[in-house]
Tab-separated table of C-alpha atoms and ligand atoms in Angstrom:
chain	number	residue	atom	x	y	z
A	1	UNK	CA	0.000	0.000	0.000
A	2	UNK	CA	1.272	3.467	-0.876
A	3	UNK	CA	2.182	5.928	1.835
A	4	UNK	CA	-0.426	8.686	2.353
A	5	UNK	CA	0.651	12.195	1.283
A	6	UNK	CA	2.828	14.145	3.744
A	7	UNK	CA	-0.015	16.326	4.894
A	8	UNK	CA	-3.777	15.696	4.886
A	9	UNK	CA	-5.735	16.684	1.799
A	10	UNK	CA	-7.701	19.816	2.706
A	11	UNK	CA	-11.339	19.668	1.637
A	12	UNK	CA	-14.225	22.027	0.948
A	13	UNK	CA	-17.403	19.953	0.739
A	14	UNK	CA	-20.189	21.820	-1.027
A	15	UNK	CA	-23.608	20.263	-0.406
A	16	UNK	CA	-22.300	18.659	2.800
A	17	UNK	CA	-25.792	17.947	4.183
A	18	UNK	CA	-26.907	16.015	1.089
A	19	UNK	CA	-26.459	12.451	-0.059
A	20	UNK	CA	-23.083	13.033	-1.790
A	21	UNK	CA	-21.928	15.166	1.141
A	22	UNK	CA	-22.809	12.419	3.657
A	23	UNK	CA	-21.054	9.721	1.631
A	24	UNK	CA	-17.958	11.919	1.332
A	25	UNK	CA	-17.900	12.652	5.060
A	26	UNK	CA	-18.290	8.965	5.832
A	27	UNK	CA	-15.042	8.323	3.951
A	28	UNK	CA	-13.327	11.276	5.655
A	29	UNK	CA	-14.371	9.816	9.020
A	30	UNK	CA	-12.629	6.542	8.106
A	31	UNK	CA	-9.353	8.253	7.149
A	32	UNK	CA	-8.704	11.089	9.596
A	33	UNK	CA	-4.981	11.010	8.798
A	34	UNK	CA	-5.604	11.646	5.103
A	35	UNK	CA	-8.280	14.335	5.055
A	36	UNK	CA	-8.972	17.591	6.864
A	37	UNK	CA	-12.298	19.401	6.418
A	38	UNK	CA	-11.720	23.137	5.934
A	39	UNK	CA	-15.135	24.224	4.643
A	40	UNK	CA	-18.692	22.907	4.486
A	41	UNK	CA	-21.861	24.193	2.851
A	42	UNK	CA	-25.615	23.597	2.911
A	43	UNK	CA	-28.605	25.468	1.566
A	44	UNK	CA	-31.135	25.692	4.425
A	45	UNK	CA	-30.348	22.774	6.721
A	46	UNK	CA	-28.739	24.783	9.529
A	47	UNK	CA	-29.291	22.027	12.063
A	48	UNK	CA	-27.703	19.350	9.876
A	49	UNK	CA	-24.754	21.616	9.182
A	50	UNK	CA	-24.289	22.342	12.866
A	51	UNK	CA	-23.923	18.616	13.633
A	52	UNK	CA	-21.238	18.397	10.938
A	53	UNK	CA	-19.462	21.466	12.298
A	54	UNK	CA	-19.340	19.914	15.760
A	55	UNK	CA	-17.840	16.724	14.353
A	56	UNK	CA	-15.471	18.019	11.646
A	57	UNK	CA	-14.517	21.507	12.933
A	58	UNK	CA	-14.287	23.381	9.612
A	59	UNK	CA	-12.899	26.930	9.543
A	60	UNK	CA	-15.572	28.299	7.208
A	61	UNK	CA	-19.173	27.362	6.485
A	62	UNK	CA	-21.691	28.669	3.991
A	63	UNK	CA	-25.466	28.498	4.117
A	64	UNK	CA	-26.628	29.525	0.665
A	65	UNK	CA	-29.931	30.714	2.101
A	66	UNK	CA	-29.349	33.956	4.018
A	67	UNK	CA	-32.224	33.312	6.485
A	68	UNK	CA	-30.734	29.915	7.323
A	69	UNK	CA	-27.317	31.562	7.762
A	70	UNK	CA	-28.878	33.889	10.369
A	71	UNK	CA	-30.477	30.939	12.193
A	72	UNK	CA	-27.142	29.140	12.103
A	73	UNK	CA	-25.368	32.129	13.691
A	74	UNK	CA	-27.875	32.016	16.554
A	75	UNK	CA	-27.435	28.267	17.187
A	76	UNK	CA	-23.718	28.634	17.000
A	77	UNK	CA	-23.571	31.442	19.520
A	78	UNK	CA	-24.640	29.088	22.273
A	79	UNK	CA	-22.904	25.874	21.210
A	80	UNK	CA	-19.399	26.518	19.932
A	81	UNK	CA	-16.420	28.327	21.371
A	82	UNK	CA	-13.999	28.152	18.469
A	83	UNK	CA	-14.057	30.900	15.886
A	84	UNK	CA	-15.732	29.962	12.634
A	85	UNK	CA	-16.466	32.135	9.606
A	86	UNK	CA	-20.021	32.024	8.301
A	87	UNK	CA	-20.795	33.219	4.799
A	88	UNK	CA	-23.944	32.986	2.709
A	89	UNK	CA	-25.372	33.194	-0.800
A	90	UNK	CA	-23.843	32.181	-4.097
A	91	UNK	CA	-20.918	34.544	-3.410
A	92	UNK	CA	-20.292	32.667	-0.155
A	93	UNK	CA	-20.191	29.340	-2.007
A	94	UNK	CA	-17.708	30.807	-4.499
A	95	UNK	CA	-15.567	32.016	-1.590
A	96	UNK	CA	-15.444	28.484	-0.135
A	97	UNK	CA	-14.522	27.045	-3.519
A	98	UNK	CA	-11.493	29.344	-3.822
A	99	UNK	CA	-10.058	29.283	-0.285
A	100	UNK	CA	-6.274	29.259	-0.447
A	101	UNK	CA	-6.007	26.543	2.216
A	102	UNK	CA	-8.299	24.171	0.287
A	103	UNK	CA	-6.795	21.592	-2.089
A	104	UNK	CA	-9.949	19.764	-3.137
A	105	UNK	CA	-13.519	20.923	-3.685
A	106	UNK	CA	-16.245	18.282	-3.580
A	107	UNK	CA	-19.034	19.637	-5.804
A	108	UNK	CA	-22.109	18.007	-4.259
A	109	UNK	CA	-24.715	20.753	-4.649
A	110	UNK	CA	-27.793	19.724	-6.597
A	111	UNK	CA	-28.794	21.665	-9.710
A	112	UNK	CA	-27.438	24.645	-11.602
A	113	UNK	CA	-27.198	26.448	-8.232
A	114	UNK	CA	-23.835	24.688	-7.933
A	115	UNK	CA	-22.426	26.089	-11.174
A	116	UNK	CA	-20.859	29.373	-9.950
A	117	UNK	CA	-18.954	27.560	-7.193
A	118	UNK	CA	-17.762	24.807	-9.552
A	119	UNK	CA	-16.525	27.459	-11.973
A	120	UNK	CA	-14.844	29.336	-9.124
A	121	UNK	CA	-13.062	26.161	-7.988
A	122	UNK	CA	-11.943	25.452	-11.552
A	123	UNK	CA	-10.742	29.047	-11.969
A	124	UNK	CA	-8.728	28.743	-8.748
A	125	UNK	CA	-7.016	25.613	-10.121
A	126	UNK	CA	-8.419	23.277	-7.470
A	127	UNK	CA	-8.844	19.574	-7.657
A	128	UNK	CA	-12.621	19.340	-8.238
A	129	UNK	CA	-14.554	16.161	-7.449
A	130	UNK	CA	-17.577	16.658	-9.652
A	131	UNK	CA	-20.957	15.172	-8.697
A	132	UNK	CA	-22.921	18.274	-9.702
A	133	UNK	CA	-23.628	17.127	-13.273
A	134	UNK	CA	-25.974	20.062	-13.928
A	135	UNK	CA	-22.941	22.394	-13.847
A	136	UNK	CA	-21.294	20.454	-16.675
A	137	UNK	CA	-24.563	20.211	-18.624
A	138	UNK	CA	-25.205	23.957	-18.471
A	139	UNK	CA	-21.671	25.254	-18.969
A	140	UNK	CA	-19.612	22.400	-20.433
A	141	UNK	CA	-17.420	24.424	-22.756
A	142	UNK	CA	-16.945	27.243	-20.231
A	143	UNK	CA	-15.955	24.776	-17.529
A	144	UNK	CA	-13.559	22.897	-19.816
A	145	UNK	CA	-11.886	26.143	-20.951
A	146	UNK	CA	-11.636	27.433	-17.378
A	147	UNK	CA	-10.104	24.210	-16.035
A	148	UNK	CA	-7.690	23.824	-18.941
A	149	UNK	CA	-6.567	27.436	-18.517
A	150	UNK	CA	-6.001	27.194	-14.744
A	151	UNK	CA	-4.701	23.625	-14.687
A	152	UNK	CA	-7.523	22.481	-12.386
A	153	UNK	CA	-7.974	18.705	-12.152
A	154	UNK	CA	-11.552	17.552	-12.617
A	155	UNK	CA	-12.308	14.087	-11.254
A	156	UNK	CA	-15.798	12.729	-11.930
A	157	UNK	CA	-17.634	11.091	-9.036
A	158	UNK	CA	-20.909	10.422	-10.800
A	159	UNK	CA	-20.617	6.609	-10.698
A	160	UNK	CA	-20.861	6.115	-14.488
A	161	UNK	CA	-18.311	8.802	-15.305
A	162	UNK	CA	-15.996	7.622	-12.572
A	163	UNK	CA	-16.268	4.100	-14.039
A	164	UNK	CA	-15.324	5.419	-17.494
A	165	UNK	CA	-12.499	7.454	-15.987
A	166	UNK	CA	-11.149	4.309	-14.281
A	167	UNK	CA	-11.547	2.215	-17.447
A	168	UNK	CA	-9.566	4.772	-19.479
A	169	UNK	CA	-6.460	4.035	-17.410
A	170	UNK	CA	-4.258	5.872	-14.964
A	171	UNK	CA	-2.672	8.138	-17.612
A	172	UNK	CA	-6.000	9.549	-18.757
A	173	UNK	CA	-6.994	13.128	-17.835
A	174	UNK	CA	-10.495	14.542	-18.366
A	175	UNK	CA	-11.266	16.792	-21.357
A	176	UNK	CA	-8.777	14.978	-23.599
A	177	UNK	CA	-10.097	12.765	-26.327
A	178	UNK	CA	-9.127	9.247	-25.204
A	179	UNK	CA	-7.030	7.219	-27.624
A	180	UNK	CA	-8.223	4.032	-29.347
A	181	UNK	CA	-11.750	4.326	-27.963
A	182	UNK	CA	-14.528	3.110	-30.236
A	183	UNK	CA	-17.341	4.008	-27.876
A	184	UNK	CA	-18.318	4.427	-24.267
A	185	UNK	CA	-21.254	2.477	-22.822
A	186	UNK	CA	-23.120	4.430	-20.190
A	187	UNK	CA	-25.180	2.043	-18.071
A	188	UNK	CA	-28.593	2.916	-16.627
A	189	UNK	CA	-30.626	0.967	-14.095
A	190	UNK	CA	-33.896	1.850	-15.845
A	191	UNK	CA	-35.277	3.143	-12.535
A	192	UNK	CA	-38.470	2.016	-10.813
A	193	UNK	CA	-40.681	2.102	-13.956
A	194	UNK	CA	-38.584	-0.036	-16.281
A	195	UNK	CA	-41.185	-2.795	-16.337
A	196	UNK	CA	-44.341	-0.904	-15.474
A	197	UNK	CA	-47.220	-0.952	-17.990
A	198	UNK	CA	-46.760	2.179	-20.109
A	199	UNK	CA	-50.222	3.542	-19.313
A	200	UNK	CA	-49.544	3.462	-15.536
A	201	UNK	CA	-46.283	5.430	-15.588
A	202	UNK	CA	-47.900	8.776	-16.344
A	203	UNK	CA	-49.781	8.822	-13.041
A	204	UNK	CA	-47.024	7.334	-10.839
A	205	UNK	CA	-46.968	8.948	-7.400
A	206	UNK	CA	-44.101	10.814	-5.767
A	207	UNK	CA	-43.535	7.895	-3.372
A	208	UNK	CA	-43.324	5.456	-6.310
A	209	UNK	CA	-40.912	7.693	-8.236
A	210	UNK	CA	-38.709	8.045	-5.156
A	211	UNK	CA	-38.374	4.266	-4.733
A	212	UNK	CA	-35.223	3.605	-6.732
A	213	UNK	CA	-34.528	-0.144	-7.080
A	214	UNK	CA	-30.764	0.064	-6.378
A	215	UNK	CA	-29.518	3.469	-5.220
A	216	UNK	CA	-30.256	5.752	-2.253
A	217	UNK	CA	-29.862	9.368	-3.396
A	218	UNK	CA	-31.332	12.869	-3.083
A	219	UNK	CA	-34.886	13.441	-4.313
A	220	UNK	CA	-34.120	15.340	-7.504
A	221	UNK	CA	-31.714	12.777	-8.962
A	222	UNK	CA	-34.035	9.938	-7.890
A	223	UNK	CA	-36.927	11.444	-9.875
A	224	UNK	CA	-34.515	12.086	-12.765
A	225	UNK	CA	-33.603	8.386	-12.656
A	226	UNK	CA	-37.279	7.454	-12.919
A	227	UNK	CA	-37.790	9.659	-16.018
A	228	UNK	CA	-34.267	8.834	-17.247
A	229	UNK	CA	-33.586	12.559	-17.585
A	230	UNK	CA	-30.649	11.660	-15.332
A	231	UNK	CA	-29.177	9.516	-18.114
A	232	UNK	CA	-29.821	12.330	-20.576
A	233	UNK	CA	-27.904	14.736	-18.317
A	234	UNK	CA	-25.144	12.142	-17.903
A	235	UNK	CA	-24.917	11.710	-21.668
A	236	UNK	CA	-24.281	15.454	-22.030
A	237	UNK	CA	-21.862	15.339	-19.066
A	238	UNK	CA	-19.906	12.464	-20.659
A	239	UNK	CA	-19.698	14.337	-23.966
A	240	UNK	CA	-17.882	17.234	-22.241
A	241	UNK	CA	-15.807	15.249	-19.733
A	242	UNK	CA	-14.358	12.801	-22.236
A	243	UNK	CA	-14.385	14.965	-25.403
A	244	UNK	CA	-16.454	12.362	-27.255
A	245	UNK	CA	-19.105	12.908	-29.926
A	246	UNK	CA	-22.658	12.098	-28.754
A	247	UNK	CA	-22.757	9.106	-31.152
A	248	UNK	CA	-19.691	7.640	-29.435
A	249	UNK	CA	-21.617	7.360	-26.171
A	250	UNK	CA	-24.222	4.614	-26.034
A	251	UNK	CA	-26.774	4.151	-23.283
A	252	UNK	CA	-27.433	0.582	-22.132
A	253	UNK	CA	-29.992	-0.434	-19.528
A	254	UNK	CA	-28.424	-2.691	-16.895
A	255	UNK	CA	-30.977	-3.334	-14.143
A	256	UNK	CA	-28.524	-4.720	-11.552
A	257	UNK	CA	-26.404	-1.512	-11.307
A	258	UNK	CA	-23.213	-3.507	-10.830
A	259	UNK	CA	-21.444	-2.595	-14.072
A	260	UNK	CA	-21.171	1.172	-13.655
A	261	UNK	CA	-20.104	1.806	-17.272
A	262	UNK	CA	-17.733	0.446	-19.904
A	263	UNK	CA	-15.266	1.559	-22.543
A	264	UNK	CA	-14.992	-0.340	-25.817
A	265	UNK	CA	-11.592	0.016	-27.519
A	266	UNK	CA	-10.654	-0.261	-31.189
A	267	UNK	CA	-9.366	-3.838	-30.798
A	268	UNK	CA	-12.833	-4.894	-29.507
A	269	UNK	CA	-11.651	-5.131	-25.894
A	270	UNK	CA	-14.187	-3.764	-23.440
A	271	UNK	CA	-13.061	-2.579	-20.007
A	272	UNK	CA	-15.742	-2.142	-17.371
A	273	UNK	CA	-15.740	-0.994	-13.755
A	274	UNK	CA	-17.906	-3.102	-11.455
A	275	UNK	CA	-18.845	-2.640	-7.849
A	276	UNK	CA	-21.735	-2.378	-5.423
A	277	UNK	CA	-24.259	0.427	-5.970
A	278	UNK	CA	-22.713	2.603	-3.267
A	279	UNK	CA	-21.469	6.130	-4.029
A	280	UNK	CA	-18.683	5.769	-1.492
A	281	UNK	CA	-16.752	3.676	-4.045
A	282	UNK	CA	-16.451	6.359	-6.780
A	283	UNK	CA	-16.040	9.121	-4.184
A	284	UNK	CA	-13.214	7.226	-2.433
A	285	UNK	CA	-11.633	6.575	-5.818
A	286	UNK	CA	-11.555	10.291	-6.605
A	287	UNK	CA	-10.582	11.383	-3.086
A	288	UNK	CA	-7.557	9.096	-3.096
A	289	UNK	CA	-6.745	9.317	-6.844
A	290	UNK	CA	-4.288	8.169	-8.117
A	291	UNK	CA	-4.022	6.037	-4.979
A	292	UNK	CA	-6.825	3.827	-3.579
A	293	UNK	CA	-8.320	3.693	-0.099
A	294	UNK	CA	-10.922	1.647	1.724
A	295	UNK	CA	-14.360	3.184	1.035
A	296	UNK	CA	-16.686	1.490	3.518
A	297	UNK	CA	-18.701	-0.059	0.643
A	298	UNK	CA	-19.519	-3.756	0.978
A	299	UNK	CA	-17.484	-6.004	-1.313
A	300	UNK	CA	-19.542	-7.909	-3.876
A	301	UNK	CA	-20.069	-11.600	-3.251
A	302	UNK	CA	-19.395	-12.856	-6.770
A	303	UNK	CA	-20.760	-16.312	-6.039
A	304	UNK	CA	-24.204	-14.809	-5.451
A	305	UNK	CA	-24.271	-11.898	-7.912
A	306	UNK	CA	-26.035	-14.078	-10.515
A	307	UNK	CA	-26.754	-12.813	-14.016
A	308	UNK	CA	-26.004	-9.330	-15.302
A	309	UNK	CA	-28.494	-8.157	-17.929
A	310	UNK	CA	-28.057	-5.520	-20.641
A	311	UNK	CA	-30.801	-4.179	-22.903
A	312	UNK	CA	-31.426	-1.127	-25.085
A	313	UNK	CA	-33.427	1.734	-23.500
A	314	UNK	CA	-37.078	1.984	-24.558
A	315	UNK	CA	-37.491	5.377	-26.306
A	316	UNK	CA	-41.267	5.435	-25.767
A	317	UNK	CA	-41.009	4.732	-22.059
A	318	UNK	CA	-38.139	7.212	-21.632
A	319	UNK	CA	-38.711	10.262	-23.885
A	320	UNK	CA	-36.095	12.229	-21.907
A	321	UNK	CA	-33.364	10.430	-23.862
A	322	UNK	CA	-34.741	11.749	-27.161
A	323	UNK	CA	-34.846	15.278	-25.697
A	324	UNK	CA	-31.240	14.967	-24.499
A	325	UNK	CA	-30.154	13.683	-27.925
A	326	UNK	CA	-31.778	16.739	-29.545
A	327	UNK	CA	-29.964	19.026	-27.084
A	328	UNK	CA	-26.619	17.405	-27.874
A	329	UNK	CA	-27.302	17.970	-31.552
A	330	UNK	CA	-28.500	21.515	-31.007
A	331	UNK	CA	-25.803	22.883	-28.657
A	332	UNK	CA	-25.134	24.292	-25.218
A	333	UNK	CA	-28.094	26.707	-25.040
A	334	UNK	CA	-30.518	23.817	-25.601
A	335	UNK	CA	-28.862	21.849	-22.786
A	336	UNK	CA	-29.332	24.858	-20.475
A	337	UNK	CA	-33.028	25.023	-21.343
A	338	UNK	CA	-33.411	21.253	-20.883
A	339	UNK	CA	-31.798	21.413	-17.452
A	340	UNK	CA	-33.716	24.469	-16.212
A	341	UNK	CA	-37.087	23.158	-17.388
A	342	UNK	CA	-36.346	19.763	-15.872
A	343	UNK	CA	-35.340	21.237	-12.484
A	344	UNK	CA	-38.554	23.297	-12.356
A	345	UNK	CA	-40.784	20.450	-13.513
A	346	UNK	CA	-39.279	17.980	-11.010
A	347	UNK	CA	-39.858	20.496	-8.190
A	348	UNK	CA	-43.481	20.920	-9.323
A	349	UNK	CA	-43.945	17.128	-9.391
A	350	UNK	CA	-42.462	16.772	-5.884
A	351	UNK	CA	-44.852	19.509	-4.696
A	352	UNK	CA	-47.808	17.598	-6.188
A	353	UNK	CA	-48.574	20.302	-8.743
A	354	UNK	CA	-48.118	18.176	-11.852
A	355	UNK	CA	-48.250	14.434	-12.466
A	356	UNK	CA	-45.199	12.311	-13.306
A	357	UNK	CA	-45.910	12.234	-17.056
A	358	UNK	CA	-46.158	16.011	-17.164
A	359	UNK	CA	-42.493	16.396	-16.214
A	360	UNK	CA	-41.493	15.385	-19.734
A	361	UNK	CA	-44.448	17.228	-21.328
A	362	UNK	CA	-43.336	20.456	-19.665
A	363	UNK	CA	-39.675	20.044	-20.568
A	364	UNK	CA	-40.527	19.282	-24.188
A	365	UNK	CA	-42.960	22.216	-24.468
A	366	UNK	CA	-40.345	24.644	-23.122
A	367	UNK	CA	-37.619	23.244	-25.378
A	368	UNK	CA	-39.927	23.568	-28.404
A	369	UNK	CA	-40.754	27.151	-27.486
A	370	UNK	CA	-37.236	28.366	-26.667
A	371	UNK	CA	-34.818	26.329	-28.765
A	372	UNK	CA	-32.932	28.438	-31.263
A	373	UNK	CA	-33.849	31.676	-29.448
A	374	UNK	CA	-30.456	32.126	-27.744
A	375	UNK	CA	-26.905	32.341	-29.067
A	376	UNK	CA	-24.469	29.839	-27.545
A	377	UNK	CA	-23.580	31.016	-24.010
A	378	UNK	CA	-20.016	32.337	-23.687
A	379	UNK	CA	-20.070	33.368	-20.034
A	380	UNK	CA	-21.697	32.559	-16.709
A	381	UNK	CA	-23.989	35.574	-17.213
A	382	UNK	CA	-25.219	34.091	-20.510
A	383	UNK	CA	-25.938	30.760	-18.819
A	384	UNK	CA	-27.801	32.517	-15.988
A	385	UNK	CA	-29.875	34.490	-18.495
A	386	UNK	CA	-30.934	31.379	-20.450
A	387	UNK	CA	-31.643	29.531	-17.208
A	388	UNK	CA	-33.824	32.394	-15.966
A	389	UNK	CA	-35.881	32.646	-19.155
A	390	UNK	CA	-36.374	28.879	-19.339
A	391	UNK	CA	-37.527	28.826	-15.699
A	392	UNK	CA	-39.996	31.648	-16.291
A	393	UNK	CA	-41.487	29.793	-19.231
A	394	UNK	CA	-41.596	26.492	-17.325
A	395	UNK	CA	-43.337	28.161	-14.362
A	396	UNK	CA	-45.892	29.556	-16.780
A	397	UNK	CA	-46.397	26.121	-18.371
A	398	UNK	CA	-46.809	24.540	-14.931
A	399	UNK	CA	-49.408	27.075	-13.790
A	400	UNK	CA	-51.371	26.561	-17.051
A	401	UNK	CA	-51.293	22.764	-16.715
A	402	UNK	CA	-51.393	22.336	-12.943
A	403	UNK	CA	-53.478	19.494	-11.481
A	404	UNK	CA	-56.540	20.808	-9.682
B	1	LIG	P1	-29.210	16.135	-2.122
B	1	LIG	O1	-30.533	16.746	-2.400
B	1	LIG	O2	-29.154	14.937	-1.253
B	1	LIG	O3	-28.227	17.232	-1.489
B	1	LIG	C1	-28.070	18.470	-2.100
B	1	LIG	C2	-27.114	19.337	-1.308
B	1	LIG	O4	-27.040	20.613	-1.957
B	1	LIG	C3	-27.575	19.617	0.118
B	1	LIG	O5	-26.457	19.851	0.931
B	1	LIG	C4	-28.381	20.921	-0.037
B	1	LIG	O6	-28.477	21.675	1.164
B	1	LIG	C5	-27.541	21.643	-1.074
B	1	LIG	N1	-28.339	22.565	-1.879
B	1	LIG	C6	-29.561	22.359	-2.398
B	1	LIG	N2	-29.980	23.437	-3.079
B	1	LIG	C7	-28.991	24.363	-2.976
B	1	LIG	C8	-28.849	25.704	-3.437
B	1	LIG	N3	-29.808	26.304	-4.137
B	1	LIG	N4	-27.705	26.352	-3.139
B	1	LIG	C9	-26.732	25.756	-2.426
B	1	LIG	N5	-26.826	24.488	-1.945
B	1	LIG	C10	-27.947	23.807	-2.231
B	1	LIG	O7	-28.556	15.856	-3.554
B	1	LIG	P2	-27.562	14.670	-3.949
B	1	LIG	O8	-26.462	14.599	-2.965
B	1	LIG	O9	-28.342	13.470	-4.274
B	1	LIG	O10	-27.000	15.203	-5.341
B	1	LIG	C11	-26.039	16.230	-5.420
B	1	LIG	C12	-25.474	16.259	-6.832
B	1	LIG	O11	-24.759	15.050	-7.057
B	1	LIG	C13	-26.530	16.323	-7.938
B	1	LIG	O12	-26.061	17.089	-8.991
B	1	LIG	C14	-26.676	14.861	-8.374
B	1	LIG	O13	-27.103	14.746	-9.713
B	1	LIG	C15	-25.257	14.372	-8.202
B	1	LIG	N6	-25.152	12.933	-7.974
B	1	LIG	C16	-25.708	12.397	-6.857
B	1	LIG	C17	-25.630	11.035	-6.615
B	1	LIG	C18	-26.169	10.437	-5.347
B	1	LIG	O14	-25.966	9.257	-5.105
B	1	LIG	N7	-26.865	11.159	-4.519
B	1	LIG	C19	-24.992	10.130	-7.591
B	1	LIG	C20	-24.390	10.819	-8.706
B	1	LIG	C21	-24.484	12.164	-8.887
B	1	LIG	P3	-29.709	21.452	2.208
B	1	LIG	O15	-29.470	20.126	2.834
B	1	LIG	O16	-29.591	22.595	3.141
B	1	LIG	O17	-30.963	21.490	1.358
């Protein structure tokens, strides 16, 4: 086993109170000699963040929501003696991402809300562990240019992209076109509705959509897995991360979620990464990269794994894949619209305002209305502008089509 680095890796964990944040902190807890938490962030969960502060003693915390930051200051006044800096808002998140005493930023915020901090971390030349796929979807070329310019290292922790990254070999670095690759196979579980009768899916309840067969994750990505918008977002993410054409990335449904993705090379060799469906494996891989550490995930019992199935995705059942394909064809602005409309529609579904089938209806209606209306975004401001207009239109669509 290799010797750990001379000093602990200093971490800023953005989205610390979420599913990715918890998995990351579980690994940190197992390796206190390797990692030191410098900064943590949440949106509104002041209580959750406080528990983490008491355990990990960061120097700086950010609550994106300013009201929650106020509440946090009050709690803190009575509970902690050590000095701790509290910042808030998107500017606060950017500050955390650029701290000079941080080596690695774990980008675990959900949605495009995480984009400014991911860009800030890339600009500051940090090592960025990227879970926040929406950032890459909305600003792929901007993020690539920023990271290449600063020398930032982007390590994917989305399980599929981490699997591809591992399969490409230890010399591979993101944003370079990999050599001798014929195609990449992005696996998808198919979510909870893979075998449901088509006519029942449209009216699936929130509880049914949140019951993922293999993974435990935050609500937004779990609903995205049920519609397969998640795979659409991952397709766009893979296109940017690995500099591959959309046609070189194929989606394959693999219900067991054991093969996390594969790379097929020009000599017809296929290299896959396999493991349990536990995010601690890809996160540990990226935290320790290029080394390896124990992750806390259970090891697979190969004698009982049984058969591994692979099948093509059903385009009727999962229209989100067709929408994502159109966005890849159309360009970055379309991907921004797709993401913004999807975030709004998923929120409306979770709030009970629209039914499951309307998520895709809304996204498609907004894409049809707005596609081609914007030039390709060249800056964060451009991305924010497209995002805002797409959200306004989606809100309008939702209020016109809301369930009574
Ligand atoms: P969660 O909903 O579990 O956690 C989201 C985190 O982001 C929380 O800490 C939350 O704070 C914070 N947050 C939410 N909204 C904002 C905002 N507007 N501004 C700042 N912070 C905010 O999400 P996940 O951990 O499931 O997902 C995070 C990202 O990782 C997503 O992009 C997802 O696609 C990706 N991912 C997740 C996987 C998983 O297994 N969960 C697997 C692969 C990728 P608070 O708690 O205060 O609300």
